[in-house]
Short mmCIF file of C-alpha atoms in Angstrom, two decimals:
data_model
loop_
_atom_site.label_atom_id
_atom_site.label_comp_id
_atom_site.label_asym_id
_atom_site.label_seq_id
_atom_site.Cartn_x
_atom_site.Cartn_y
_atom_site.Cartn_z
CA UNK R 239 20.91 -50.96 -68.02
CA UNK R 240 21.33 -47.68 -66.03
CA UNK R 241 23.02 -44.90 -68.01
CA UNK R 242 23.01 -41.76 -65.86
CA UNK R 243 21.50 -40.32 -62.71
CA UNK R 244 20.36 -36.89 -61.69
CA UNK R 245 18.48 -35.48 -58.70
CA UNK R 246 16.06 -32.62 -58.21
CA UNK R 247 14.87 -32.06 -54.66
CA UNK R 248 13.49 -35.32 -53.38
CA UNK R 249 12.33 -36.68 -56.79
CA UNK R 250 14.47 -39.47 -58.19
CA UNK R 251 14.98 -39.17 -61.92
CA UNK R 252 16.60 -42.39 -63.10
CA UNK R 253 17.12 -42.70 -66.85
CA UNK R 254 17.43 -46.21 -68.31
CA UNK R 255 18.02 -47.24 -71.89
CA UNK R 256 16.48 -50.50 -73.04
CA UNK R 257 17.99 -52.24 -76.07
CA UNK R 258 15.49 -54.12 -78.25
CA UNK R 259 16.70 -57.60 -79.33
CA UNK R 260 13.34 -58.93 -80.65
CA UNK R 261 12.94 -60.99 -83.88
CA UNK R 262 9.79 -61.63 -86.00
CA UNK R 263 10.46 -65.22 -87.16
CA UNK R 264 10.32 -64.27 -90.83
CA UNK R 265 7.57 -61.65 -90.54
CA UNK R 266 8.49 -58.00 -90.20
CA UNK R 267 7.77 -56.41 -86.82
CA UNK R 268 5.64 -53.31 -87.22
CA UNK R 269 5.54 -51.97 -83.64
CA UNK R 270 6.99 -52.51 -80.22
CA UNK R 271 4.94 -51.93 -77.10
CA UNK R 272 6.85 -51.06 -73.92
CA UNK R 273 5.47 -51.12 -70.39
CA UNK R 274 8.02 -49.75 -67.97
CA UNK R 275 6.31 -51.16 -64.91
CA UNK R 276 5.99 -47.88 -62.95
CA UNK R 277 2.41 -47.00 -63.89
CA UNK R 278 3.41 -44.69 -66.70
CA UNK R 279 1.60 -44.99 -70.06
CA UNK R 280 2.75 -47.74 -72.39
CA UNK R 281 4.90 -46.58 -75.26
CA UNK R 282 4.54 -47.95 -78.81
CA UNK R 283 7.63 -47.68 -80.97
CA UNK R 284 7.62 -48.30 -84.78
CA UNK R 285 11.13 -49.73 -84.81
CA UNK R 286 13.62 -51.50 -82.67
CA UNK R 287 15.74 -48.48 -81.77
CA UNK R 288 16.83 -48.33 -78.13
CA UNK R 289 14.34 -46.55 -75.91
CA UNK R 290 14.87 -44.40 -72.80
CA UNK R 291 12.66 -43.99 -69.78
CA UNK R 292 13.04 -41.86 -66.66
CA UNK R 293 11.95 -43.33 -63.35
CA UNK R 294 10.88 -40.96 -60.61
CA UNK R 295 10.88 -43.45 -57.75
CA UNK R 296 13.51 -45.81 -56.47
CA UNK R 297 11.81 -49.21 -56.59
CA UNK R 298 11.95 -52.68 -58.23
CA UNK R 299 9.93 -52.83 -61.49
CA UNK R 300 9.16 -55.36 -64.20
CA UNK R 301 9.75 -54.02 -67.71
CA UNK R 302 7.57 -55.68 -70.37
CA UNK R 303 7.97 -55.71 -74.18
CA UNK R 304 5.37 -56.99 -76.66
CA UNK R 305 6.04 -56.91 -80.41
CA UNK R 306 3.49 -57.08 -83.24
CA UNK R 307 4.27 -58.35 -86.72
CA UNK R 308 2.84 -57.11 -90.00
CA UNK R 309 0.16 -59.78 -90.01
CA UNK R 310 -1.07 -58.65 -86.57
CA UNK R 311 0.48 -61.41 -84.55
CA UNK R 312 1.60 -60.41 -81.07
CA UNK R 313 4.40 -61.98 -79.15
CA UNK R 314 4.14 -63.24 -75.67
CA UNK R 315 5.35 -60.54 -73.26
CA UNK R 316 9.07 -60.46 -72.52
CA UNK R 317 9.38 -59.42 -68.89
CA UNK R 318 12.65 -58.42 -67.18
CA UNK R 319 12.98 -57.25 -63.61
CA UNK R 320 14.83 -53.92 -63.08
CA UNK R 321 15.79 -52.40 -59.72
CA UNK R 322 15.78 -48.60 -59.59
CA UNK R 323 18.27 -47.44 -56.93
CA UNK R 324 18.08 -43.99 -55.27
CA UNK R 325 20.60 -41.34 -56.15
CA UNK R 326 22.89 -39.91 -53.47
CA UNK R 327 22.22 -36.31 -52.50
CA UNK R 328 25.65 -34.62 -52.02
CA UNK R 329 25.82 -31.74 -49.61
CA UNK R 330 28.26 -30.26 -47.10
CA UNK R 331 28.80 -27.36 -44.77
CA UNK R 332 32.04 -25.59 -43.88
CA UNK R 333 33.55 -23.30 -41.28
CA UNK R 334 31.52 -20.11 -40.95
CA UNK R 335 34.62 -17.96 -40.47
CA UNK R 336 38.31 -18.70 -40.84
CA UNK R 337 41.24 -16.34 -40.91
CA UNK R 338 44.42 -15.96 -42.85
CA UNK R 339 47.35 -16.35 -43.03
CA UNK R 340 46.66 -20.07 -42.45
CA UNK R 341 42.94 -20.63 -43.00
CA UNK R 342 42.06 -24.20 -42.08
CA UNK R 343 38.52 -24.80 -43.39
CA UNK R 344 36.65 -27.70 -41.82
CA UNK R 345 34.29 -29.38 -44.30
CA UNK R 346 31.44 -31.33 -42.72
CA UNK R 347 29.74 -33.85 -44.96
CA UNK R 348 25.94 -33.66 -45.05
CA UNK R 349 25.32 -36.01 -47.99
CA UNK R 350 22.29 -38.32 -47.81
CA UNK R 351 20.59 -41.11 -49.72
CA UNK R 352 17.01 -42.39 -49.47
CA UNK R 353 17.97 -45.95 -48.59
CA UNK R 354 20.16 -44.85 -45.64
CA UNK R 355 23.38 -46.35 -47.02
CA UNK R 356 25.49 -43.21 -46.44
CA UNK R 357 28.19 -45.28 -44.69
CA UNK R 358 28.99 -46.87 -48.05
CA UNK R 359 29.53 -43.55 -49.85
CA UNK R 360 32.77 -42.90 -51.68
CA UNK R 361 33.72 -39.21 -51.66
CA UNK R 362 35.92 -37.21 -53.98
CA UNK R 363 36.63 -33.62 -52.99
CA UNK R 364 38.18 -30.90 -55.13
CA UNK R 365 39.01 -27.76 -53.11
CA UNK R 366 39.58 -25.44 -56.12
CA UNK R 367 43.04 -24.67 -54.77
CA UNK R 368 45.58 -25.74 -57.39
CA UNK R 369 48.38 -24.05 -55.47
CA UNK R 370 48.08 -26.78 -52.83
CA UNK R 371 49.19 -29.44 -55.30
CA UNK R 372 48.24 -32.99 -54.33
CA UNK R 373 46.40 -31.65 -51.29
CA UNK R 374 43.83 -30.08 -53.59
CA UNK R 375 41.78 -33.30 -53.48
CA UNK R 376 40.66 -35.68 -50.74
CA UNK R 377 38.64 -38.86 -50.21
CA UNK R 378 38.00 -38.14 -46.55
CA UNK R 379 34.46 -37.92 -45.22
CA UNK R 380 35.03 -34.65 -43.32
CA UNK R 381 38.30 -33.18 -44.59
CA UNK R 382 40.14 -30.08 -43.48
CA UNK R 383 41.81 -27.98 -46.14
CA UNK R 384 44.18 -25.06 -45.57
CA UNK R 385 43.92 -21.98 -47.77
CA UNK R 386 46.40 -19.10 -48.02
CA UNK R 387 44.19 -16.53 -49.78
CA UNK R 388 40.64 -15.32 -49.33
CA UNK R 389 39.12 -16.88 -52.45
CA UNK R 390 36.22 -17.42 -53.14
CA UNK R 391 36.68 -21.11 -53.96
CA UNK R 392 34.26 -23.39 -55.88
CA UNK R 393 34.52 -26.56 -53.85
CA UNK R 394 33.28 -29.66 -55.66
CA UNK R 395 32.08 -32.88 -53.99
CA UNK R 396 31.28 -36.07 -55.89
CA UNK R 397 29.46 -38.90 -54.10
CA UNK R 398 29.22 -42.50 -55.33
CA UNK R 399 26.75 -44.81 -53.59
CA UNK R 400 27.19 -48.53 -52.92
CA UNK R 401 25.18 -49.19 -56.10
CA UNK R 402 27.58 -46.98 -58.10
CA UNK R 403 25.01 -44.23 -58.41
CA UNK R 404 26.90 -40.95 -58.77
CA UNK R 405 26.00 -37.34 -58.06
CA UNK R 406 27.95 -34.17 -57.34
CA UNK R 407 27.57 -30.61 -56.13
CA UNK R 408 29.64 -27.42 -56.12
CA UNK R 409 29.38 -24.90 -53.29
CA UNK R 410 31.18 -21.55 -53.10
CA UNK R 411 33.41 -21.13 -50.04
CA UNK R 412 33.59 -17.40 -49.26
CA UNK R 413 34.13 -17.33 -45.50
CA UNK R 414 37.91 -16.86 -45.54
CA UNK R 415 38.92 -13.49 -44.12
CA UNK R 416 42.20 -11.55 -44.36
CA UNK R 417 44.36 -11.04 -41.31
CA UNK R 418 43.87 -7.63 -39.63
CA UNK R 419 46.89 -5.35 -39.33
CA UNK R 420 47.81 -3.72 -36.03
CA UNK R 421 48.84 -0.06 -36.30
CA UNK R 422 49.31 2.51 -33.55
CA UNK R 423 50.85 5.90 -32.97
CA UNK R 424 51.51 8.36 -30.15
CA UNK R 425 51.05 12.08 -29.78
CA UNK R 426 54.75 12.42 -28.85
CA UNK R 427 57.83 10.46 -29.93
CA UNK R 428 58.97 10.37 -26.29
CA UNK R 429 58.18 12.05 -22.97
CA UNK R 430 59.94 13.30 -19.90
CA UNK R 431 59.24 11.60 -16.61
CA UNK R 432 55.95 12.87 -15.21
CA UNK R 433 54.47 13.73 -18.62
CA UNK R 434 51.57 11.75 -20.06
CA UNK R 435 51.46 10.23 -23.53
CA UNK R 436 48.45 9.30 -25.69
CA UNK R 437 48.46 5.99 -27.54
CA UNK R 438 46.15 5.78 -30.59
CA UNK R 439 44.90 2.51 -32.12
CA UNK R 440 44.94 3.05 -35.91
CA UNK R 441 44.67 -0.63 -36.82
CA UNK R 442 43.17 -1.92 -40.07
CA UNK R 443 40.52 -4.60 -39.31
CA UNK R 444 40.36 -5.47 -43.05
CA UNK R 445 36.89 -6.78 -44.02
CA UNK R 446 35.58 -6.69 -40.47
CA UNK R 447 35.38 -4.17 -37.66
CA UNK R 448 37.54 -4.03 -34.56
CA UNK R 449 35.70 -5.60 -31.63
CA UNK R 450 38.52 -5.75 -29.12
CA UNK R 451 42.12 -4.66 -28.76
CA UNK R 452 44.87 -5.41 -26.30
CA UNK R 453 47.49 -2.87 -25.30
CA UNK R 454 50.57 -3.79 -23.29
CA UNK R 455 52.49 -0.67 -22.25
CA UNK R 456 55.61 -2.54 -21.17
CA UNK R 457 55.42 -1.53 -17.52
CA UNK R 458 52.83 -4.08 -16.45
CA UNK R 459 49.92 -1.90 -17.55
CA UNK R 460 47.32 -2.95 -20.13
CA UNK R 461 44.19 -1.49 -21.73
CA UNK R 462 41.40 -2.27 -24.20
CA UNK R 463 40.66 1.37 -25.07
CA UNK R 464 41.02 2.71 -28.60
CA UNK R 465 42.81 5.82 -27.31
CA UNK R 466 44.65 5.65 -24.01
CA UNK R 467 46.41 8.32 -21.97
CA UNK R 468 49.29 6.77 -20.07
CA UNK R 469 51.66 7.98 -17.34
CA UNK R 470 54.83 6.03 -16.68
CA UNK R 471 56.15 5.94 -13.13
CA UNK R 472 59.78 5.41 -14.10
CA UNK R 473 62.21 6.55 -16.74
CA UNK R 474 63.09 3.74 -19.13
CA UNK R 475 62.58 2.44 -22.64
CA UNK R 476 59.40 0.37 -22.66
CA UNK R 477 58.27 -2.23 -25.25
CA UNK R 478 54.71 -1.19 -26.15
CA UNK R 479 52.61 -3.71 -28.09
CA UNK R 480 49.11 -3.93 -29.58
CA UNK R 481 46.99 -6.54 -31.29
CA UNK R 482 43.31 -6.48 -32.30
CA UNK R 483 40.51 -8.96 -32.98
CA UNK R 484 37.93 -8.14 -35.66
CA UNK R 485 34.26 -9.03 -35.98
CA UNK R 486 35.10 -12.30 -37.76
CA UNK R 487 37.27 -13.44 -34.84
CA UNK R 488 40.47 -12.81 -36.80
CA UNK R 489 43.55 -11.83 -34.80
CA UNK R 490 46.03 -9.31 -36.11
CA UNK R 491 49.74 -9.59 -35.78
CA UNK R 492 51.19 -8.12 -32.58
CA UNK R 493 52.88 -4.80 -33.30
CA UNK R 494 55.65 -3.77 -30.90
CA UNK R 495 57.41 -0.43 -30.66
CA UNK R 496 59.84 1.00 -28.15
CA UNK R 497 58.76 4.09 -26.25
CA UNK R 498 61.26 6.05 -24.16
CA UNK R 499 60.56 8.00 -20.99
CA UNK R 500 63.54 10.24 -20.27
CA UNK R 501 64.60 11.38 -16.80
CA UNK R 502 65.14 15.03 -16.02
CA UNK R 503 68.70 16.14 -15.40
CA UNK R 504 69.71 16.74 -11.79
CA UNK R 505 70.65 20.40 -11.40
CA UNK R 506 71.98 22.40 -8.48
CA UNK R 507 73.20 25.82 -9.56
CA UNK R 508 75.29 26.02 -6.40
CA UNK R 509 75.44 28.05 -3.23
CA UNK R 510 75.04 31.80 -3.46
CA UNK R 511 78.36 33.49 -4.17
CA UNK R 512 80.14 36.60 -2.99
CA UNK R 513 82.65 38.29 -5.24
CA UNK R 514 84.74 41.34 -4.62
CA UNK R 515 84.01 44.30 -6.83
CA UNK R 516 86.32 44.16 -9.80
CA UNK R 517 87.01 40.44 -9.35
CA UNK R 518 85.70 37.37 -11.18
CA UNK R 519 84.22 34.08 -10.08
CA UNK R 520 83.61 30.82 -11.94
CA UNK R 521 80.10 29.46 -11.56
CA UNK R 522 80.30 25.81 -10.55
CA UNK R 523 76.93 24.02 -10.58
CA UNK R 524 76.44 20.34 -9.77
CA UNK R 525 74.78 18.67 -12.74
CA UNK R 526 74.18 15.08 -13.85
CA UNK R 527 72.41 13.54 -16.84
CA UNK R 528 72.95 12.61 -20.47
CA UNK R 529 73.35 14.77 -23.57
CA UNK R 530 73.32 17.96 -21.53
CA UNK R 531 72.93 21.49 -22.88
CA UNK R 532 73.39 24.55 -20.68
CA UNK R 533 71.84 28.01 -20.78
CA UNK R 534 72.52 30.70 -18.18
CA UNK R 535 70.30 33.76 -18.03
CA UNK R 536 70.59 36.62 -17.99
CA UNK R 537 73.89 36.73 -19.82
CA UNK R 538 74.98 39.93 -18.05
CA UNK R 539 78.58 39.78 -16.76
CA UNK R 540 79.06 36.19 -18.06
CA UNK R 541 81.73 35.27 -20.61
CA UNK R 542 79.62 32.42 -22.10
CA UNK R 543 76.01 31.52 -21.38
CA UNK R 544 76.09 28.09 -23.08
CA UNK R 545 78.70 26.31 -20.97
CA UNK R 546 78.52 24.64 -17.60
CA UNK R 547 81.12 26.84 -15.87
CA UNK R 548 81.04 30.40 -17.17
CA UNK R 549 83.19 33.13 -15.64
CA UNK R 550 81.23 35.91 -13.97
CA UNK R 551 82.72 39.42 -13.61
CA UNK R 552 79.88 41.38 -12.03
CA UNK R 553 79.66 45.00 -11.04
CA UNK R 554 76.27 44.58 -9.34
CA UNK R 555 74.37 41.85 -7.56
CA UNK R 556 72.73 39.38 -9.94
CA UNK R 557 70.44 36.35 -9.75
CA UNK R 558 71.26 33.77 -12.42
CA UNK R 559 69.07 30.93 -13.66
CA UNK R 560 70.68 27.81 -15.10
CA UNK R 561 68.49 25.83 -17.54
CA UNK R 562 69.86 22.35 -18.25
CA UNK R 563 68.35 20.33 -21.11
CA UNK R 564 69.07 16.60 -21.20
CA UNK R 565 68.24 13.61 -23.38
CA UNK R 566 64.75 13.73 -24.86
CA UNK R 567 64.60 17.52 -24.48
CA UNK R 568 63.86 17.24 -20.77
CA UNK R 569 64.81 20.54 -19.14
CA UNK R 570 65.01 21.76 -15.54
CA UNK R 571 66.43 24.91 -13.96
CA UNK R 572 67.89 26.21 -10.72
CA UNK R 573 69.05 29.60 -9.51
CA UNK R 574 71.90 31.15 -7.60
CA UNK R 575 72.62 34.66 -6.36
CA UNK R 576 75.91 36.42 -6.95
CA UNK R 577 76.54 39.24 -4.49
CA UNK R 578 79.12 41.88 -5.39
CA UNK R 579 81.12 42.93 -2.37
CA UNK R 580 81.82 46.55 -3.18
CA UNK R 581 84.67 48.48 -1.63
CA UNK R 582 83.45 49.97 1.68
CA UNK R 583 83.05 53.76 1.51
CA UNK R 584 84.57 54.93 4.82
CA UNK R 585 83.83 58.52 5.92
CA UNK R 586 86.60 60.28 7.86
CA UNK R 587 84.35 62.52 9.96
CA UNK R 588 81.35 62.16 12.23
CA UNK R 589 79.41 64.91 14.00
CA UNK R 590 77.50 63.32 16.91
CA UNK R 591 75.44 66.41 17.79
CA UNK R 592 72.03 64.85 17.24
CA UNK R 593 71.18 67.07 14.29
CA UNK R 594 70.45 64.07 12.12
CA UNK R 595 73.47 64.73 9.93
CA UNK R 596 76.47 62.37 10.23
CA UNK R 597 75.63 61.57 13.82
CA UNK R 598 77.05 58.05 13.35
CA UNK R 599 79.90 56.58 11.42
CA UNK R 600 77.99 54.96 8.55
CA UNK R 601 80.25 52.89 6.33
CA UNK R 602 78.57 52.23 2.98
CA UNK R 603 78.66 48.61 1.66
CA UNK R 604 80.20 47.24 4.84
CA UNK R 605 76.93 45.56 5.74
CA UNK R 606 77.57 43.16 2.87
CA UNK R 607 80.49 41.71 4.84
CA UNK R 608 78.75 39.75 7.59
CA UNK R 609 82.00 38.68 9.24
CA UNK R 610 83.74 42.00 9.15
CA UNK R 611 85.62 43.32 12.20
CA UNK R 612 85.76 47.02 13.03
CA UNK R 613 88.07 48.57 15.70
CA UNK R 614 88.57 52.24 16.66
CA UNK R 615 91.45 53.54 18.79
CA UNK R 616 92.54 56.81 20.40
CA UNK R 617 95.85 58.42 19.50
CA UNK R 618 97.38 56.59 22.44
CA UNK R 619 96.06 53.22 21.31
CA UNK R 620 93.10 52.90 23.65
CA UNK R 621 90.32 50.89 22.01
CA UNK R 622 87.09 52.82 22.12
CA UNK R 623 84.96 50.70 19.75
CA UNK R 624 84.90 47.15 18.45
CA UNK R 625 82.27 45.25 16.45
CA UNK R 626 82.00 41.87 14.76
CA UNK R 627 79.72 42.66 11.85
CA UNK R 628 78.61 46.23 11.46
CA UNK R 629 74.89 46.30 11.85
CA UNK R 630 74.95 49.18 14.36
CA UNK R 631 77.21 52.08 13.32
CA UNK R 632 79.57 53.69 15.90
CA UNK R 633 78.07 56.85 17.40
CA UNK R 634 81.29 58.40 18.77
CA UNK R 635 80.81 57.19 22.32
CA UNK R 636 82.59 54.87 24.72
CA UNK R 637 80.39 52.92 27.08
CA UNK R 638 77.54 55.32 26.31
CA UNK R 639 79.56 58.47 27.07
CA UNK R 640 80.47 60.95 24.33
CA UNK R 641 84.12 60.99 23.34
CA UNK R 642 85.96 64.30 23.01
CA UNK R 643 86.61 65.95 19.71
CA UNK R 644 89.73 64.38 18.33
CA UNK R 645 91.16 62.18 15.61
CA UNK R 646 90.71 58.44 16.08
CA UNK R 647 92.27 55.58 14.19
CA UNK R 648 90.52 52.49 12.84
CA UNK R 649 91.30 49.07 11.53
CA UNK R 650 88.59 47.45 9.39
CA UNK R 651 88.87 43.80 8.41
CA UNK R 652 86.05 43.22 5.89
CA UNK R 653 86.83 39.55 5.35
CA UNK R 654 85.50 37.70 2.30
CA UNK R 655 88.90 38.03 0.73
CA UNK R 656 89.20 41.77 1.02
CA UNK R 657 92.34 43.14 2.67
CA UNK R 658 92.16 45.05 5.99
CA UNK R 659 91.80 48.81 5.75
CA UNK R 660 93.44 51.32 8.12
CA UNK R 661 92.74 54.99 8.48
CA UNK R 662 91.43 57.74 10.71
CA UNK R 663 88.12 59.28 11.54
CA UNK R 664 87.65 62.63 13.30
CA UNK R 665 84.91 63.50 15.79
CA UNK R 666 83.80 67.05 15.10
CA UNK R 667 81.14 68.98 17.03
#
C-alpha cells in the first residue's frame, strides 16, 4: 500500500511498504525473495518484516514474492498488481509588485502532474498572515490575498491529486512595497502678487525611486518637475497638492497645503499740498488693504511717522514718502510734496534807473502763490499796475512810460489762505 510521496525534479519517487503474510506449512521459512516489477534487482530478506521500495516511474507493476523453507522448498510466486501514480508538482507565481496600504497579491497556480489530471487537484493555501484570521487560508485555484505589511511571507501550497497523492511547496513572497510619502516645501511661506515662489518635491519614495510626480498649484496649473518656479496671476489662497509614483508603481498619498498670494495695498499719498508758513496741515492719503502699517519718511516736521494721518508743521518745502505694508508683508509707497507758502517779503522802494539794482519791484516768495493778485495805485487812487500771478515784477512804469518819483500804494492778495496785504512803495531815482 502507498505510504508517502515525494518529488525531485521530474523523477517520481514513490515509496511503498509491502507486508509479508507468508506461511511455511510447518517448515520454517529461511528467506523471502522480492521482485518489485520495475526492473530493479530482486531483494532477498531473511525474515518476514515489512519491506519498502521506492519507485522512480509512475506505472503499473506486478510485485512478486517467493519464499524458501529450511529444506530448500520454494513456493509458487505470489504476484500482486500495483499501480504507481505520479505525484503532483505544486508551484505558483504571484504579483511582481504590489503596494501598501492594501496590497492585494494575486496568486496564479502553476501546479502540474504527469498524467495531466490537474483539473482534479485539491488545493490548500496558507498565506502566512495570521492577522487575517480565517482569510489566512484558501481552497481556491488562483486566490487573491490582501496584506497590510511588507512581509516577507512564507506562502505554503499543498496539492492533492485525484489519486490522493499529496505534495506541497513553500515560496517566499517579498514583492510587497511600502506606500511612498509625499512631502514638499517652498522657499517662502507666502508671496506678494507678482513675486515667484519655488516649490520643492522632498517626497520619500520608500524602497523605490521617484519616477514621476504630479503638482497641482490650485490655479489650474500643473507640473511634473522636481523643483518648480511658479508665478500666480491673482491674489488668493490656493490649494497646492502633490503626489508621486515610485519605481515599483506605488502611489503616495496626495499632500495638500494652502499657499497664499497677498495683494499689495492701494496707496495714494494725495495731491501736493500748500501750507502757510507757521501753519499746520494733516496729511490725508487714500489707502486700502488689510493689516496695514504706515511709515512716513523723512520724519521732519511730522508729529508721528507711524500713523496714516500725521500732522505736518513745516518751515520749508518737503517731499514725503509714504510706505504702506499690508498683509503678508507686501509693501508699496507713494510720494507727495508739501510746499511752504512763506510770508511775501515786500520791498517799499524801487529805483528804476537801469543800474541793475532794485530796478523792479521784486517781491520774495510771492511766486509761490500762483493765484495772487497785485494792484498798485497813485495817491489819488489811479491804478497804475495790476497782475494776476506775479511772474513779471512791476518796473515802475505805466503803459511802458516811466512814472514820476512818488509814493504809491498797493494791495496784494496772495490767496492760498493768506490775508491781503496793504502798504506803500516809493519810486526813487
